[in-house]
PDB file of C-alpha atoms in Angstrom:
ATOM      1  CA  UNK A   7      84.176 107.630 116.925  1.00  0.00           C
ATOM      2  CA  UNK A   8      87.493 106.578 116.127  1.00  0.00           C
ATOM      3  CA  UNK A   9      87.314 107.873 112.706  1.00  0.00           C
ATOM      4  CA  UNK A  10      86.194 111.129 113.862  1.00  0.00           C
ATOM      5  CA  UNK A  11      89.095 111.898 116.418  1.00  0.00           C
ATOM      6  CA  UNK A  12      91.408 111.293 113.765  1.00  0.00           C
ATOM      7  CA  UNK A  13      89.446 111.926 110.280  1.00  0.00           C
ATOM      8  CA  UNK A  14      92.191 114.356 108.600  1.00  0.00           C
ATOM      9  CA  UNK A  15      95.090 112.241 109.246  1.00  0.00           C
ATOM     10  CA  UNK A  16      92.744 108.627 108.320  1.00  0.00           C
ATOM     11  CA  UNK A  17      91.977 111.045 105.245  1.00  0.00           C
ATOM     12  CA  UNK A  18      95.159 111.336 103.809  1.00  0.00           C
ATOM     13  CA  UNK A  19      96.200 107.859 104.707  1.00  0.00           C
ATOM     14  CA  UNK A  20      93.325 106.608 102.627  1.00  0.00           C
ATOM     15  CA  UNK A  21      93.926 108.875  99.773  1.00  0.00           C
ATOM     16  CA  UNK A  22      97.745 108.414  99.748  1.00  0.00           C
ATOM     17  CA  UNK A  23      97.289 104.244  99.767  1.00  0.00           C
ATOM     18  CA  UNK A  24      94.321 104.583  96.633  1.00  0.00           C
ATOM     19  CA  UNK A  25      96.869 107.189  94.865  1.00  0.00           C
ATOM     20  CA  UNK A  26      99.765 104.867  95.247  1.00  0.00           C
ATOM     21  CA  UNK A  27      98.080 101.593  94.245  1.00  0.00           C
ATOM     22  CA  UNK A  28      96.527 103.409  91.288  1.00  0.00           C
ATOM     23  CA  UNK A  29     100.127 104.789  90.420  1.00  0.00           C
ATOM     24  CA  UNK A  30     102.654 102.564  91.070  1.00  0.00           C
ATOM     25  CA  UNK A  31     100.491  99.046  90.856  1.00  0.00           C
ATOM     26  CA  UNK A  32     100.941  98.862  87.028  1.00  0.00           C
ATOM     27  CA  UNK A  33     104.762  99.537  87.497  1.00  0.00           C
ATOM     28  CA  UNK A  34     104.864  96.128  90.012  1.00  0.00           C
ATOM     29  CA  UNK A  35     103.039  94.149  87.329  1.00  0.00           C
ATOM     30  CA  UNK A  36      99.269  94.466  88.815  1.00  0.00           C
ATOM     31  CA  UNK A  37      96.577  94.903  86.057  1.00  0.00           C
ATOM     32  CA  UNK A  38      94.191  97.599  86.868  1.00  0.00           C
ATOM     33  CA  UNK A  39      91.299  98.483  85.486  1.00  0.00           C
ATOM     34  CA  UNK A  40      92.444 101.794  83.888  1.00  0.00           C
ATOM     35  CA  UNK A  41      95.336 103.597  84.183  1.00  0.00           C
ATOM     36  CA  UNK A  42      96.360 107.367  84.496  1.00  0.00           C
ATOM     37  CA  UNK A  43      98.710 108.761  82.255  1.00  0.00           C
ATOM     38  CA  UNK A  44     100.752 112.366  82.545  1.00  0.00           C
ATOM     39  CA  UNK A  45      98.519 113.745  79.578  1.00  0.00           C
ATOM     40  CA  UNK A  46      95.482 112.760  81.697  1.00  0.00           C
ATOM     41  CA  UNK A  47      96.453 114.247  84.786  1.00  0.00           C
ATOM     42  CA  UNK A  48      97.206 117.863  82.767  1.00  0.00           C
ATOM     43  CA  UNK A  49      93.844 117.474  81.063  1.00  0.00           C
ATOM     44  CA  UNK A  50      92.012 117.021  84.291  1.00  0.00           C
ATOM     45  CA  UNK A  51      93.555 119.496  86.066  1.00  0.00           C
ATOM     46  CA  UNK A  52      92.758 122.159  83.222  1.00  0.00           C
ATOM     47  CA  UNK A  53      88.864 120.843  83.836  1.00  0.00           C
ATOM     48  CA  UNK A  54      89.128 120.778  87.407  1.00  0.00           C
ATOM     49  CA  UNK A  55      90.391 124.517  88.064  1.00  0.00           C
ATOM     50  CA  UNK A  56      86.721 126.190  87.464  1.00  0.00           C
ATOM     51  CA  UNK A  57      84.618 123.467  89.251  1.00  0.00           C
ATOM     52  CA  UNK A  58      87.149 123.434  92.704  1.00  0.00           C
ATOM     53  CA  UNK A  59      86.638 127.140  92.683  1.00  0.00           C
ATOM     54  CA  UNK A  60      83.037 126.647  92.367  1.00  0.00           C
ATOM     55  CA  UNK A  61      82.569 124.247  94.969  1.00  0.00           C
ATOM     56  CA  UNK A  62      84.774 126.059  97.150  1.00  0.00           C
ATOM     57  CA  UNK A  63      82.630 129.170  96.957  1.00  0.00           C
ATOM     58  CA  UNK A  64      79.659 127.077  97.338  1.00  0.00           C
ATOM     59  CA  UNK A  65      80.648 125.340 100.204  1.00  0.00           C
ATOM     60  CA  UNK A  66      82.161 128.721 102.027  1.00  0.00           C
ATOM     61  CA  UNK A  67      78.472 130.308 101.256  1.00  0.00           C
ATOM     62  CA  UNK A  68      77.174 127.107 102.749  1.00  0.00           C
ATOM     63  CA  UNK A  69      78.842 127.299 105.697  1.00  0.00           C
ATOM     64  CA  UNK A  70      78.010 130.447 106.359  1.00  0.00           C
ATOM     65  CA  UNK A  71      74.417 129.777 105.976  1.00  0.00           C
ATOM     66  CA  UNK A  72      74.963 126.768 108.681  1.00  0.00           C
ATOM     67  CA  UNK A  73      76.643 129.174 111.193  1.00  0.00           C
ATOM     68  CA  UNK A  74      73.476 131.325 111.125  1.00  0.00           C
ATOM     69  CA  UNK A  75      71.248 128.393 111.100  1.00  0.00           C
ATOM     70  CA  UNK A  76      72.596 126.565 114.014  1.00  0.00           C
ATOM     71  CA  UNK A  77      72.042 129.251 116.574  1.00  0.00           C
ATOM     72  CA  UNK A  78      68.108 128.150 115.937  1.00  0.00           C
ATOM     73  CA  UNK A  79      66.366 126.508 119.067  1.00  0.00           C
ATOM     74  CA  UNK A  80      66.142 123.469 117.140  1.00  0.00           C
ATOM     75  CA  UNK A  81      69.514 122.913 116.848  1.00  0.00           C
ATOM     76  CA  UNK A  82      69.964 123.087 120.539  1.00  0.00           C
ATOM     77  CA  UNK A  83      71.012 119.110 120.855  1.00  0.00           C
ATOM     78  CA  UNK A  84      73.398 119.193 118.227  1.00  0.00           C
ATOM     79  CA  UNK A  85      75.088 122.204 120.026  1.00  0.00           C
ATOM     80  CA  UNK A  86      75.696 120.466 123.541  1.00  0.00           C
ATOM     81  CA  UNK A  87      76.503 117.146 121.284  1.00  0.00           C
ATOM     82  CA  UNK A  88      80.185 116.506 120.310  1.00  0.00           C
ATOM     83  CA  UNK A  89      78.672 116.659 116.738  1.00  0.00           C
ATOM     84  CA  UNK A  90      79.094 120.532 116.438  1.00  0.00           C
ATOM     85  CA  UNK A  91      82.605 120.147 116.367  1.00  0.00           C
ATOM     86  CA  UNK A  92      82.684 117.440 113.978  1.00  0.00           C
ATOM     87  CA  UNK A  93      80.467 119.436 111.844  1.00  0.00           C
ATOM     88  CA  UNK A  94      82.840 122.392 112.071  1.00  0.00           C
ATOM     89  CA  UNK A  95      85.953 120.224 111.296  1.00  0.00           C
ATOM     90  CA  UNK A  96      84.460 118.621 108.239  1.00  0.00           C
ATOM     91  CA  UNK A  97      83.777 122.104 106.681  1.00  0.00           C
ATOM     92  CA  UNK A  98      87.316 122.927 107.484  1.00  0.00           C
ATOM     93  CA  UNK A  99      88.839 120.309 106.473  1.00  0.00           C
ATOM     94  CA  UNK A 100      86.586 120.166 102.866  1.00  0.00           C
ATOM     95  CA  UNK A 101      87.439 124.306 102.601  1.00  0.00           C
ATOM     96  CA  UNK A 102      91.291 123.180 102.899  1.00  0.00           C
ATOM     97  CA  UNK A 103      91.172 120.445 100.350  1.00  0.00           C
ATOM     98  CA  UNK A 104      89.004 122.444  97.820  1.00  0.00           C
ATOM     99  CA  UNK A 105      91.616 125.461  98.312  1.00  0.00           C
ATOM    100  CA  UNK A 106      94.629 123.698  98.079  1.00  0.00           C
ATOM    101  CA  UNK A 107      93.257 121.417  94.850  1.00  0.00           C
ATOM    102  CA  UNK A 108      92.154 124.710  93.217  1.00  0.00           C
ATOM    103  CA  UNK A 109      95.929 126.095  93.643  1.00  0.00           C
ATOM    104  CA  UNK A 110      97.280 122.383  92.695  1.00  0.00           C
ATOM    105  CA  UNK A 111      95.017 122.102  89.153  1.00  0.00           C
ATOM    106  CA  UNK A 112      96.533 125.852  88.339  1.00  0.00           C
ATOM    107  CA  UNK A 113      99.634 124.964  88.658  1.00  0.00           C
ATOM    108  CA  UNK A 114      99.268 121.393  87.154  1.00  0.00           C
ATOM    109  CA  UNK A 115      97.587 122.850  84.112  1.00  0.00           C
ATOM    110  CA  UNK A 116     100.287 125.378  83.096  1.00  0.00           C
ATOM    111  CA  UNK A 117     102.638 122.084  83.440  1.00  0.00           C
ATOM    112  CA  UNK A 118     103.928 119.887  80.059  1.00  0.00           C
ATOM    113  CA  UNK A 119     102.588 116.573  80.501  1.00  0.00           C
ATOM    114  CA  UNK A 120     106.021 115.542  79.958  1.00  0.00           C
ATOM    115  CA  UNK A 121     107.525 116.899  83.092  1.00  0.00           C
ATOM    116  CA  UNK A 122     104.971 115.178  85.123  1.00  0.00           C
ATOM    117  CA  UNK A 123     106.796 111.892  86.515  1.00  0.00           C
ATOM    118  CA  UNK A 124     105.267 109.122  88.975  1.00  0.00           C
ATOM    119  CA  UNK A 125     105.159 110.773  92.372  1.00  0.00           C
ATOM    120  CA  UNK A 126     103.613 114.163  90.677  1.00  0.00           C
ATOM    121  CA  UNK A 127     100.896 111.689  89.260  1.00  0.00           C
ATOM    122  CA  UNK A 128     100.697 110.111  92.646  1.00  0.00           C
ATOM    123  CA  UNK A 129     100.512 113.311  94.376  1.00  0.00           C
ATOM    124  CA  UNK A 130      97.358 114.397  92.102  1.00  0.00           C
ATOM    125  CA  UNK A 131      95.479 111.360  92.908  1.00  0.00           C
ATOM    126  CA  UNK A 132      96.025 111.950  96.552  1.00  0.00           C
ATOM    127  CA  UNK A 133      94.677 115.557  96.181  1.00  0.00           C
ATOM    128  CA  UNK A 134      91.777 114.287  94.234  1.00  0.00           C
ATOM    129  CA  UNK A 135      91.003 111.371  96.619  1.00  0.00           C
ATOM    130  CA  UNK A 136      91.093 113.856  99.492  1.00  0.00           C
ATOM    131  CA  UNK A 137      89.026 116.318  97.471  1.00  0.00           C
ATOM    132  CA  UNK A 138      86.312 113.442  97.006  1.00  0.00           C
ATOM    133  CA  UNK A 139      86.520 112.522 100.700  1.00  0.00           C
ATOM    134  CA  UNK A 140      85.902 116.122 101.867  1.00  0.00           C
ATOM    135  CA  UNK A 141      82.773 116.716  99.625  1.00  0.00           C
ATOM    136  CA  UNK A 142      81.543 113.252 100.574  1.00  0.00           C
ATOM    137  CA  UNK A 143      81.780 114.159 104.188  1.00  0.00           C
ATOM    138  CA  UNK A 144      80.313 117.536 103.356  1.00  0.00           C
ATOM    139  CA  UNK A 145      77.339 116.291 101.988  1.00  0.00           C
ATOM    140  CA  UNK A 146      76.928 113.976 104.614  1.00  0.00           C
ATOM    141  CA  UNK A 147      76.605 116.293 107.264  1.00  0.00           C
ATOM    142  CA  UNK A 148      74.630 118.503 105.305  1.00  0.00           C
ATOM    143  CA  UNK A 149      71.952 115.699 105.027  1.00  0.00           C
ATOM    144  CA  UNK A 150      72.144 115.560 109.037  1.00  0.00           C
ATOM    145  CA  UNK A 151      71.143 119.073 109.495  1.00  0.00           C
ATOM    146  CA  UNK A 152      68.813 118.876 106.814  1.00  0.00           C
ATOM    147  CA  UNK A 153      67.455 116.181 108.481  1.00  0.00           C
ATOM    148  CA  UNK A 154      66.786 117.494 112.033  1.00  0.00           C
ATOM    149  CA  UNK A 155      64.982 120.509 109.993  1.00  0.00           C
ATOM    150  CA  UNK A 156      62.750 117.661 108.026  1.00  0.00           C
ATOM    151  CA  UNK A 157      62.101 115.622 111.310  1.00  0.00           C
ATOM    152  CA  UNK A 158      60.876 119.029 113.028  1.00  0.00           C
ATOM    153  CA  UNK A 159      58.914 119.773 110.023  1.00  0.00           C
ATOM    154  CA  UNK A 160      57.276 116.685 109.996  1.00  0.00           C
ATOM    155  CA  UNK A 161      56.283 116.853 113.814  1.00  0.00           C
ATOM    156  CA  UNK A 162      54.669 120.056 113.349  1.00  0.00           C
TER     157      UNK A 162
END
């Protein structure tokens, strides 16, 4: 339960720790499985603009669908529990980070790779990890909602 109460703070903390480790570990002499350079960041940003916007659109459509579906009688237990507020927090967080990632990817795609320093590299990786965490949480929540429908279909 502690995670869900502080999920946004913990997500940011996890993403920053992972990004700092990947960015600064080689500088500290720690050997990693792979390194991330400035050119890779710019090329990835260029490739991520369209998928981030597509995911954002799909997430918004799914959120609208869930808003309408959650009012059905079979979801009364969900509405009565604390899960519903977690559901909306997960949707809200995913929309926030995907929106931010899309705008940041556009910004990065216009930058000369030589202009990207370690700090911008760490920020880029942090955003990548935040989007990954948000999408994983979104998929998990959607799976929980679908499982309610599947369970009810099996009972009938």
